[in-house]
Coordinates of C-alpha atoms in Angstrom, one line a residue:
X1 CA 3.1 32.9 -12.5
X2 CA 1.7 34.5 -15.7
X3 CA -0.9 37.3 -15.2
X4 CA -2.7 39.1 -17.9
X5 CA -5.0 42.1 -17.6
X6 CA -8.7 41.2 -18.5
X7 CA -10.3 43.1 -21.4
X8 CA -14.1 43.4 -21.8
X9 CA -16.3 42.2 -18.9
X10 CA -17.9 38.8 -19.5
X11 CA -20.9 37.1 -17.9
X12 CA -18.8 33.9 -17.2
X13 CA -16.3 36.0 -15.1
X14 CA -19.0 37.7 -13.0
X15 CA -20.5 34.3 -12.4
X16 CA -17.2 33.0 -11.2
X17 CA -16.7 36.0 -8.9
X18 CA -20.3 35.4 -7.6
X19 CA -19.2 32.1 -6.1
X20 CA -16.7 33.8 -3.7
X21 CA -18.5 34.2 -0.2
X22 CA -16.7 37.5 0.7
X23 CA -17.5 39.1 -2.6
X24 CA -21.1 37.9 -2.5
X25 CA -21.6 39.2 0.9
X26 CA -21.2 42.9 -0.4
X27 CA -23.7 44.8 -2.1
X28 CA -23.6 43.7 -5.8
X29 CA -24.8 47.0 -7.3
X30 CA -21.6 48.7 -5.7
X31 CA -19.3 46.2 -7.4
X32 CA -20.2 47.0 -11.0
X33 CA -16.6 47.7 -11.9
X34 CA -15.0 44.9 -10.0
X35 CA -14.4 42.8 -13.2
X36 CA -11.9 45.7 -14.3
X37 CA -9.6 44.9 -11.4
X38 CA -9.6 41.1 -11.8
X39 CA -6.5 39.5 -13.5
X40 CA -6.5 36.1 -15.1
X41 CA -3.6 34.0 -13.8
X42 CA -1.7 30.8 -14.7
X43 CA 0.5 28.7 -12.6
X44 CA 2.8 25.8 -13.9
X45 CA 2.5 22.5 -12.0
X46 CA 4.8 22.7 -8.9
X47 CA 4.8 26.4 -8.8
X48 CA 4.1 28.0 -5.4
X49 CA 1.1 30.3 -5.4
X50 CA 1.3 31.7 -1.9
X51 CA 3.8 31.1 0.9
X52 CA 3.0 30.6 4.5
X53 CA 4.0 33.7 6.5
X54 CA 3.9 36.2 3.7
X55 CA 1.5 39.3 3.6
X56 CA -2.0 38.5 2.4
X57 CA -2.2 41.0 -0.4
X58 CA -4.6 39.1 -2.9
X59 CA -7.4 36.8 -3.3
X60 CA -7.2 33.8 -5.9
X61 CA -10.1 32.0 -7.4
X62 CA -9.4 28.7 -9.0
X63 CA -10.9 28.0 -12.4
X64 CA -9.1 25.0 -13.5
X65 CA -6.6 22.7 -11.9
X66 CA -5.7 21.4 -8.6
X67 CA -3.8 22.9 -5.6
X68 CA -2.1 21.4 -2.5
X69 CA -2.4 23.2 0.7
X70 CA 0.3 22.5 3.2
X71 CA 1.4 23.9 6.7
X72 CA 4.7 23.8 8.4
X73 CA 4.9 20.6 10.6
X74 CA 1.7 19.2 9.2
X75 CA 2.5 18.5 5.4
X76 CA -0.5 18.6 3.0
X77 CA -3.6 19.4 5.0
X78 CA -6.1 19.7 1.9
X79 CA -6.4 19.9 -1.7
X80 CA -8.2 22.7 -3.5
X81 CA -9.8 22.6 -7.1
X82 CA -12.1 24.3 -9.6
X83 CA -14.4 26.7 -7.8
X84 CA -12.4 26.9 -4.6
X85 CA -10.9 30.3 -3.2
X86 CA -7.6 31.1 -1.7
X87 CA -7.2 34.2 0.6
X88 CA -10.6 35.5 1.1
X89 CA -9.7 37.2 4.6
X90 CA -6.7 38.9 2.7
X91 CA -9.3 41.5 1.4
X92 CA -10.4 42.3 4.7
X93 CA -7.4 42.0 7.2
X94 CA -4.2 41.7 5.1
X95 CA -3.1 39.1 7.7
X96 CA -0.2 36.8 7.1
X97 CA -0.8 33.6 5.0
X98 CA -1.4 30.6 7.4
X99 CA -0.5 28.0 4.7
X100 CA 1.5 27.4 1.5
X101 CA -0.5 26.7 -1.7
X102 CA 1.4 24.8 -4.5
X103 CA 0.0 23.9 -8.0
X104 CA -0.5 20.1 -8.1
X105 CA -1.3 20.5 -11.9
X106 CA -1.2 23.5 -14.3
X107 CA -3.6 25.9 -12.8
X108 CA -5.7 28.7 -14.4
X109 CA -7.6 31.3 -12.2
X110 CA -8.4 34.8 -11.4
X111 CA -6.6 37.1 -9.0
X112 CA -7.9 40.2 -7.1
X113 CA -5.3 42.4 -5.4
X114 CA -6.2 44.0 -2.0
X115 CA -5.0 47.4 -3.2
X116 CA -7.2 47.3 -6.2
X117 CA -10.1 46.1 -4.0
X118 CA -9.5 49.0 -1.7
X119 CA -9.7 51.4 -4.7
X120 CA -13.3 50.1 -5.4
X121 CA -14.3 50.5 -1.7
X122 CA -12.8 54.0 -1.3
X123 CA -15.2 55.2 -4.1
X124 CA -18.5 53.9 -2.4
X125 CA -19.7 54.9 1.1
X126 CA -22.2 52.0 1.0
X127 CA -19.5 49.5 0.1
X128 CA -17.3 50.8 3.0
X129 CA -20.1 50.3 5.4
X130 CA -21.1 46.9 4.1
X131 CA -17.3 45.9 4.5
X132 CA -17.1 47.1 8.0
X133 CA -20.2 45.3 9.0
X134 CA -18.9 42.2 7.4
X135 CA -15.6 42.3 9.3
X136 CA -17.5 42.7 12.6
X137 CA -19.5 39.7 11.8
X138 CA -16.6 37.6 10.9
X139 CA -15.0 38.6 14.3
X140 CA -18.0 37.6 16.1
X141 CA -18.4 34.3 14.2
X142 CA -21.8 35.4 12.7
X143 CA -22.3 34.0 9.1
X144 CA -23.7 36.8 6.9
X145 CA -26.9 36.0 4.8
X146 CA -25.8 35.6 1.2
X147 CA -27.7 35.9 -2.0
X148 CA -27.4 33.1 -4.5
X149 CA -24.5 33.4 -7.1
X150 CA -27.1 33.7 -9.8
X151 CA -29.0 36.6 -8.0
X152 CA -25.6 38.4 -7.3
X153 CA -24.3 38.1 -10.8
X154 CA -27.7 39.3 -12.2
X155 CA -27.7 42.4 -10.1
X156 CA -24.2 43.2 -11.1
X157 CA -25.1 42.9 -14.7
X158 CA -28.2 45.1 -14.4
X159 CA -26.1 47.7 -12.6
X160 CA -23.5 47.6 -15.4
X161 CA -26.3 48.2 -17.9
X162 CA -27.9 50.9 -15.8
X163 CA -24.6 52.9 -15.4
X164 CA -23.8 52.6 -19.2
X165 CA -24.1 55.9 -21.1
X166 CA -23.9 56.5 -24.9
X167 CA -25.6 54.6 -27.8
X168 CA -26.4 51.1 -27.1
X169 CA -26.6 48.2 -29.7
X170 CA -30.4 48.3 -29.5
X171 CA -30.6 52.0 -30.0
X172 CA -28.4 51.7 -33.2
X173 CA -30.6 49.0 -34.6
X174 CA -33.8 50.8 -33.7
X175 CA -32.4 53.9 -35.5
X176 CA -31.9 51.7 -38.7
X177 CA -35.5 50.7 -38.4
X178 CA -36.8 54.2 -37.9
X179 CA -34.7 55.6 -40.9
X180 CA -36.0 52.8 -43.1
X181 CA -39.6 53.7 -41.9
X182 CA -39.0 57.3 -42.9
X183 CA -37.6 56.4 -46.4
X184 CA -40.5 54.1 -47.0
X185 CA -43.1 56.6 -45.8
X186 CA -41.6 59.4 -48.1
X187 CA -41.7 56.9 -51.0
X188 CA -45.3 56.1 -50.4
X189 CA -46.1 59.8 -51.1
X190 CA -43.5 60.4 -53.6
X191 CA -43.3 57.2 -55.4
X192 CA -39.6 57.2 -56.2
X193 CA -39.7 53.4 -56.4
X194 CA -43.0 51.8 -57.6
X195 CA -44.4 49.6 -54.9
X196 CA -46.5 47.6 -57.4
X197 CA -43.3 46.5 -59.3
X198 CA -41.3 45.4 -56.1
X199 CA -44.1 44.2 -53.9
X200 CA -42.1 41.3 -52.3
X201 CA -38.9 43.1 -51.7
X202 CA -40.9 46.1 -50.4
X203 CA -42.9 43.8 -48.0
X204 CA -39.6 42.1 -46.7
X205 CA -38.0 45.6 -46.2
X206 CA -41.1 46.7 -44.1
X207 CA -41.1 43.5 -42.0
X208 CA -37.4 43.7 -41.2
X209 CA -37.5 47.5 -40.4
X210 CA -40.7 46.9 -38.4
X211 CA -39.1 44.3 -36.4
X212 CA -36.1 46.5 -35.5
X213 CA -38.4 49.4 -34.5
X214 CA -40.5 47.1 -32.4
X215 CA -37.5 45.5 -30.6
X216 CA -36.1 49.0 -29.9
X217 CA -39.5 50.1 -28.5
X218 CA -39.7 47.2 -26.0
X219 CA -36.1 48.1 -24.8
X220 CA -37.0 51.8 -24.6
X221 CA -40.1 51.2 -22.5
X222 CA -38.2 48.8 -20.2
X223 CA -35.5 51.5 -19.7
X224 CA -37.9 54.1 -19.2
X225 CA -39.7 52.3 -16.5
X226 CA -36.5 51.3 -14.9
X227 CA -35.4 55.0 -14.7
X228 CA -38.8 56.0 -13.5
X229 CA -38.8 53.4 -10.9
X230 CA -35.4 54.5 -9.7
X231 CA -36.6 58.1 -9.4
X232 CA -39.9 57.3 -7.6
X233 CA -38.3 54.5 -5.5
X234 CA -40.6 51.8 -6.8
X235 CA -39.6 48.2 -5.7
X236 CA -38.3 45.5 -8.1
X237 CA -41.8 43.9 -8.4
X238 CA -43.8 47.1 -9.1
X239 CA -41.1 48.3 -11.8
X240 CA -40.9 44.7 -13.4
X241 CA -44.7 44.5 -13.5
X242 CA -45.2 47.9 -15.1
X243 CA -42.1 47.2 -17.5
X244 CA -43.4 43.9 -18.5
X245 CA -46.9 45.4 -19.3
X246 CA -45.5 48.6 -21.2
X247 CA -43.1 46.2 -23.2
X248 CA -46.1 44.7 -24.7
X249 CA -47.5 48.1 -25.9
X250 CA -45.7 47.7 -29.3
X251 CA -47.8 44.5 -29.9
X252 CA -50.9 46.5 -29.2
X253 CA -50.0 49.1 -31.8
X254 CA -49.3 46.3 -34.2
X255 CA -52.7 44.7 -33.7
X256 CA -54.3 48.1 -34.1
X257 CA -52.7 48.5 -37.6
X258 CA -53.7 45.0 -38.4
X259 CA -57.3 45.7 -37.7
X260 CA -57.1 48.4 -40.3
X261 CA -55.8 45.9 -42.8
X262 CA -57.8 42.8 -41.8
X263 CA -59.6 42.2 -38.4
X264 CA -59.5 38.5 -38.9
X265 CA -55.7 38.6 -39.4
X266 CA -55.5 40.8 -36.2
X267 CA -57.5 38.1 -34.2
X268 CA -55.6 35.1 -35.7
X269 CA -52.2 36.8 -35.0
X270 CA -53.2 37.3 -31.5
X271 CA -54.4 33.7 -31.1
X272 CA -51.2 32.2 -32.8
X273 CA -49.0 34.3 -30.6
X274 CA -50.4 32.5 -27.6
X275 CA -49.6 29.0 -29.2
X276 CA -46.2 30.3 -30.1
X277 CA -45.5 31.5 -26.6
X278 CA -46.7 28.4 -25.1
X279 CA -44.2 26.5 -27.2
X280 CA -41.6 29.0 -26.2
X281 CA -42.3 28.2 -22.5
X282 CA -42.0 24.3 -23.1
X283 CA -38.9 24.7 -25.0
X284 CA -37.3 27.1 -22.4
X285 CA -38.0 24.6 -19.6
X286 CA -35.3 22.5 -21.0
X287 CA -32.8 25.2 -20.3
X288 CA -33.6 25.4 -16.5
X289 CA -31.2 23.8 -14.3
X290 CA -32.6 20.6 -12.5
X291 CA -31.9 19.4 -8.9
X292 CA -30.9 15.9 -8.1
X293 CA -34.6 14.8 -8.5
X294 CA -34.5 16.2 -12.0
X295 CA -36.9 19.1 -11.5
X296 CA -36.8 22.9 -11.3
X297 CA -38.8 24.5 -8.6
X298 CA -41.1 27.2 -10.1
X299 CA -41.8 30.6 -8.4
X300 CA -44.7 30.1 -6.1
X301 CA -46.6 33.0 -7.5
X302 CA -46.7 31.2 -10.9
X303 CA -47.9 27.9 -9.4
X304 CA -50.7 29.8 -7.4
X305 CA -51.9 32.9 -8.9
X306 CA -50.5 32.0 -12.4
X307 CA -52.2 28.4 -12.1
X308 CA -55.7 30.1 -11.5
X309 CA -55.2 32.3 -14.5
X310 CA -54.6 29.2 -16.6
X311 CA -57.7 27.8 -15.3
X312 CA -59.7 30.9 -16.3
X313 CA -58.1 31.0 -19.7
X314 CA -59.0 27.5 -20.3
X315 CA -62.6 27.8 -19.3
X316 CA -63.2 30.9 -21.4
X317 CA -61.6 29.5 -24.5
X318 CA -63.6 26.2 -24.1
X319 CA -66.8 28.0 -23.5
X320 CA -66.5 30.4 -26.5
X321 CA -65.1 27.7 -28.7
X322 CA -67.8 25.3 -27.9
X323 CA -70.6 28.0 -28.7
X324 CA -68.9 28.7 -31.9
X325 CA -69.0 25.0 -32.8
X326 CA -72.6 24.8 -31.9
X327 CA -73.6 27.8 -33.8
X328 CA -72.2 26.5 -37.0
X329 CA -75.1 24.0 -37.1
X330 CA -77.5 26.9 -37.5
X331 CA -76.4 28.0 -40.9
X332 CA -73.8 30.0 -42.8
X333 CA -72.4 33.6 -42.4
X334 CA -72.6 33.7 -38.5
X335 CA -70.3 36.0 -36.9
X336 CA -69.0 37.3 -33.4
X337 CA -69.4 40.9 -33.7
X338 CA -69.9 44.2 -31.8
X339 CA -71.2 43.5 -28.3
X340 CA -70.2 39.9 -28.4
X341 CA -66.5 40.8 -29.0
X342 CA -66.5 43.6 -26.5
X343 CA -68.2 41.4 -23.8
X344 CA -65.5 38.7 -24.3
X345 CA -62.7 41.2 -24.1
X346 CA -64.0 42.9 -20.9
X347 CA -64.3 39.6 -19.3
X348 CA -60.8 38.7 -20.0
X349 CA -59.4 42.1 -19.0
X350 CA -61.2 41.9 -15.7
X351 CA -59.7 38.5 -14.9
X352 CA -56.2 39.8 -15.6
X353 CA -56.7 42.9 -13.3
X354 CA -57.7 40.5 -10.5
X355 CA -54.7 38.5 -11.3
X356 CA -52.4 41.5 -11.0
X357 CA -53.9 42.6 -7.8
X358 CA -53.4 39.0 -6.4
X359 CA -49.7 39.2 -7.5
X360 CA -49.2 42.4 -5.8
X361 CA -50.8 41.1 -2.5
X362 CA -48.8 37.9 -2.9
X363 CA -45.5 39.8 -3.1
X364 CA -46.4 42.3 -0.5
X365 CA -47.1 39.5 2.0
X366 CA -43.5 38.1 1.1
X367 CA -44.9 34.8 0.1
X368 CA -42.6 34.3 -2.9
X369 CA -38.8 34.0 -3.3
X370 CA -37.5 37.6 -3.4
X371 CA -35.0 36.5 -6.1
X372 CA -37.7 35.7 -8.4
X373 CA -38.3 39.5 -9.0
X374 CA -35.9 42.1 -10.3
X375 CA -33.8 44.1 -7.8
X376 CA -35.0 47.6 -6.7
X377 CA -34.1 49.9 -9.6
X378 CA -32.9 52.7 -7.3
X379 CA -30.0 50.6 -6.3
X380 CA -28.6 50.2 -9.8
X381 CA -27.4 53.7 -10.7
X382 CA -29.8 54.5 -13.5
X383 CA -30.1 58.0 -15.1
X384 CA -33.1 59.3 -13.1
X385 CA -33.3 62.8 -14.8
X386 CA -36.9 63.5 -16.2
X387 CA -35.3 64.3 -19.7
X388 CA -33.6 60.9 -19.7
X389 CA -37.1 59.2 -18.7
X390 CA -39.2 61.2 -21.1
X391 CA -36.6 60.3 -24.0
X392 CA -36.9 56.7 -23.2
X393 CA -40.7 56.8 -23.2
X394 CA -40.9 58.8 -26.4
X395 CA -38.6 56.4 -28.1
X396 CA -40.9 53.6 -27.0
X397 CA -44.0 55.3 -28.4
X398 CA -42.2 56.3 -31.7
X399 CA -40.7 52.7 -32.2
X400 CA -44.3 51.3 -31.6
X401 CA -45.9 53.4 -34.0
X402 CA -43.2 53.0 -36.7
X403 CA -43.1 49.3 -36.0
X404 CA -46.9 48.9 -36.2
X405 CA -47.2 51.0 -39.4
X406 CA -44.4 48.9 -41.0
X407 CA -45.9 45.5 -39.9
X408 CA -49.4 46.7 -40.9
X409 CA -47.9 47.6 -44.4
X410 CA -46.3 44.3 -44.7
X411 CA -49.6 42.5 -43.9
X412 CA -51.5 44.7 -46.5
X413 CA -49.1 43.6 -49.1
X414 CA -48.9 40.0 -48.2
X415 CA -52.7 39.6 -47.9
X416 CA -53.9 41.8 -50.7
X417 CA -51.3 42.1 -53.3
X418 CA -49.4 38.8 -53.0
X419 CA -52.6 36.9 -51.9
X420 CA -51.1 34.9 -49.2
X421 CA -53.4 32.9 -47.0
X422 CA -54.7 34.3 -43.8
X423 CA -53.6 31.9 -41.2
X424 CA -50.1 31.3 -42.3
X425 CA -49.5 35.0 -42.8
X426 CA -50.9 35.7 -39.3
X427 CA -48.7 32.8 -37.9
X428 CA -45.7 34.4 -39.4
X429 CA -46.6 37.7 -38.0
X430 CA -47.2 36.3 -34.5
X431 CA -43.7 34.7 -34.6
X432 CA -42.0 37.8 -35.7
X433 CA -44.0 40.0 -33.2
X434 CA -42.9 37.7 -30.4
X435 CA -39.1 37.8 -31.1
X436 CA -38.9 41.0 -28.7
X437 CA -40.3 38.9 -26.0
X438 CA -38.0 36.1 -26.6
X439 CA -35.0 38.4 -26.6
X440 CA -36.0 39.6 -23.1
X441 CA -36.3 36.0 -21.9
X442 CA -32.7 35.2 -23.4
X443 CA -31.2 38.3 -21.6
X444 CA -32.7 37.3 -18.3
X445 CA -31.4 33.7 -18.7
X446 CA -28.0 34.9 -19.5
X447 CA -28.0 37.1 -16.3
X448 CA -28.8 34.0 -14.3
X449 CA -32.5 35.5 -13.4
X450 CA -34.1 32.1 -14.2
X451 CA -37.2 32.8 -12.2
X452 CA -37.6 36.2 -13.9
X453 CA -37.0 34.6 -17.3
X454 CA -39.6 31.9 -16.7
X455 CA -42.1 34.4 -15.6
X456 CA -41.5 36.6 -18.7
X457 CA -42.1 33.7 -21.0
X458 CA -45.3 32.6 -19.0
X459 CA -46.3 36.3 -19.1
X460 CA -45.9 36.0 -22.9
X461 CA -48.9 33.7 -22.9
X462 CA -51.1 35.3 -20.2
X463 CA -50.7 38.9 -21.3
X464 CA -51.4 38.1 -24.9
X465 CA -54.6 36.0 -23.9
X466 CA -55.8 38.4 -21.3
X467 CA -54.7 41.7 -22.8
X468 CA -53.7 41.7 -26.4
X469 CA -56.4 39.4 -27.6
X470 CA -59.2 41.2 -25.7
X471 CA -57.9 44.5 -27.0
X472 CA -58.2 43.1 -30.6
X473 CA -61.9 42.2 -29.8
X474 CA -62.8 45.5 -28.1
X475 CA -61.2 47.6 -31.1
X476 CA -63.0 45.5 -33.6
X477 CA -66.4 45.7 -31.8
X478 CA -66.2 49.4 -31.2
X479 CA -65.4 49.9 -34.9
X480 CA -68.4 47.8 -35.8
X481 CA -70.5 49.8 -33.4
X482 CA -69.2 53.1 -34.9
X483 CA -70.7 52.1 -38.3
X484 CA -68.0 49.9 -39.8
X485 CA -68.7 47.5 -42.5
X486 CA -69.4 43.7 -41.8
X487 CA -65.5 43.1 -41.9
X488 CA -65.3 44.3 -38.3
X489 CA -66.4 41.0 -36.8
X490 CA -64.9 37.4 -36.2
X491 CA -66.5 35.0 -38.8
X492 CA -67.6 31.7 -37.1
X493 CA -66.3 28.9 -39.2
X494 CA -64.3 25.7 -38.9
X495 CA -60.9 27.6 -38.7
X496 CA -61.8 30.2 -36.1
X497 CA -63.6 27.7 -34.1
X498 CA -60.7 25.3 -34.0
X499 CA -58.2 28.3 -33.1
X500 CA -60.5 29.1 -30.2
X501 CA -61.2 25.7 -28.7
X502 CA -57.6 24.4 -29.2
X503 CA -56.4 27.1 -26.7
X504 CA -58.2 25.0 -24.0
X505 CA -55.7 22.0 -24.2
X506 CA -52.8 24.5 -24.3
X507 CA -53.9 25.9 -21.0
X508 CA -55.1 22.7 -19.5
X509 CA -51.6 20.9 -20.2
X510 CA -49.5 23.7 -18.8
X511 CA -51.7 23.9 -15.7
X512 CA -51.4 20.2 -15.1
X513 CA -47.6 20.1 -15.5
X514 CA -47.4 23.2 -13.2
X515 CA -49.6 21.8 -10.5
X516 CA -47.7 18.4 -10.4
X517 CA -45.1 19.0 -7.5
X518 CA -45.1 22.8 -8.3
X519 CA -42.0 22.1 -10.6
X520 CA -41.0 21.4 -14.2
X521 CA -38.9 18.3 -15.4
X522 CA -37.4 17.5 -18.8
X523 CA -40.1 14.8 -19.1
X524 CA -42.8 17.4 -18.8
X525 CA -40.9 19.8 -21.1
X526 CA -40.8 17.1 -23.7
X527 CA -44.5 16.3 -23.4
X528 CA -45.6 20.1 -23.4
X529 CA -43.4 20.7 -26.5
X530 CA -44.9 17.7 -28.4
X531 CA -48.4 18.7 -27.5
X532 CA -47.8 22.2 -28.5
X533 CA -45.9 21.3 -31.7
X534 CA -49.1 19.0 -32.6
X535 CA -51.5 22.0 -31.9
X536 CA -49.5 24.2 -34.2
X537 CA -49.3 21.6 -36.9
X538 CA -53.1 21.3 -36.9
X539 CA -53.5 25.0 -36.8
X540 CA -51.4 25.3 -39.9
X541 CA -53.1 22.7 -41.8
X542 CA -56.5 24.3 -41.2
X543 CA -57.9 25.8 -44.4
X544 CA -58.3 29.7 -44.1

């Protein structure tokens, strides 16, 4: 046998450990350091792995290869292969082995020694209790309720992140963005480097630094909410909902800065972000594991409350878009302004508030799969001190302001000095502004939180449609009432009418595919992707 101590923890290793029943029956948040005690082992063909009658002192998980299991007087009684486990009961009882296991091929796997497992248990009162309860159930022949391997792995990974201390990668990258923001701000006042002679380079630096600051702000808000949720004992749904809404705050700040530069660019950026996130939803659907029927069952909350939200979004955009088309026949220089924009914004926000209330009631009644929401944050080991919470929220606010200022500066140079067209520039801003959302989805997917990842990418559309876009409308309308110039309005022309009315097929198509069998298939993903690519193609080809 060849055994080598593992190095840094990997998601794949935790996913393998999550397939072991006895491990999965224990609180995952208490096993955050389990990977530090797991050794990779290799056995040559013909080598004896365990011998009948010897002390059970370790558990072995088969990663690759095949093993013959034999018993005295009976010969080979079964074969084990990839994914099977040897010696689960050894961690509980240490009883003698009741069979001999021999490598039928070269075998690679992972080993956890009973002594190391006992070290982990000795440091956790909760784990001790859970282990005693599990032992009693096994003696009584009661099968414990087990979370899915994905949910178990996701909780362990969240616990590892929660317990980590010191600077993380996102904080370092955010620091780079904030330092760049400070230097650029000083340069604007001191003019060490003339902006007029380096407009393009200056704009690119602003964009890059702004993205780093915004990504850091999103992470900081999520961390702050998780810590607060742990301190105030919020459940996973409440903390996840608050974190999801707060993580969009940087986008609100970006829109506020864009309104100062160009109200039309702010509106178009918000609208194009909806199309981009719709495309992200359809593409992500490809990566969801499908069952034997080739479908992935979506969270019930998404198909019910989310479906109703899509209907509302489609209806509002169709009504407003149709009115804009009809009004174009009345003459030129027509606009939506002041009370028009505020009224549309208020309607959208009211719909979203009722959507959130419906979700709270839905989860409170236990109607959805509990694995479609994050675990309760108080279980994970967060720093719950008020200074730590305040620091994270402060970083979120600072990163949002700095990122918004930088992105606004980029838009100012791009539109006014470089003369770039409004729609392509706004589309680029929409893509870059949505990167932080996509990163959150990718992280959730890697953890195995598929329902949460899907909900996040779905929320990327609905939150922009029912929070970000109405925020832009209301800000522009209020500035118009406050005596702003005519620029604080939304012109009614071919481009803006098309942007608005084409949101209807986006919501309609998604709703229809969600309603069909309450699931997603690769065929539906292909169709949605093609539809959304076609919509984006026509949006980009529209003259600004």
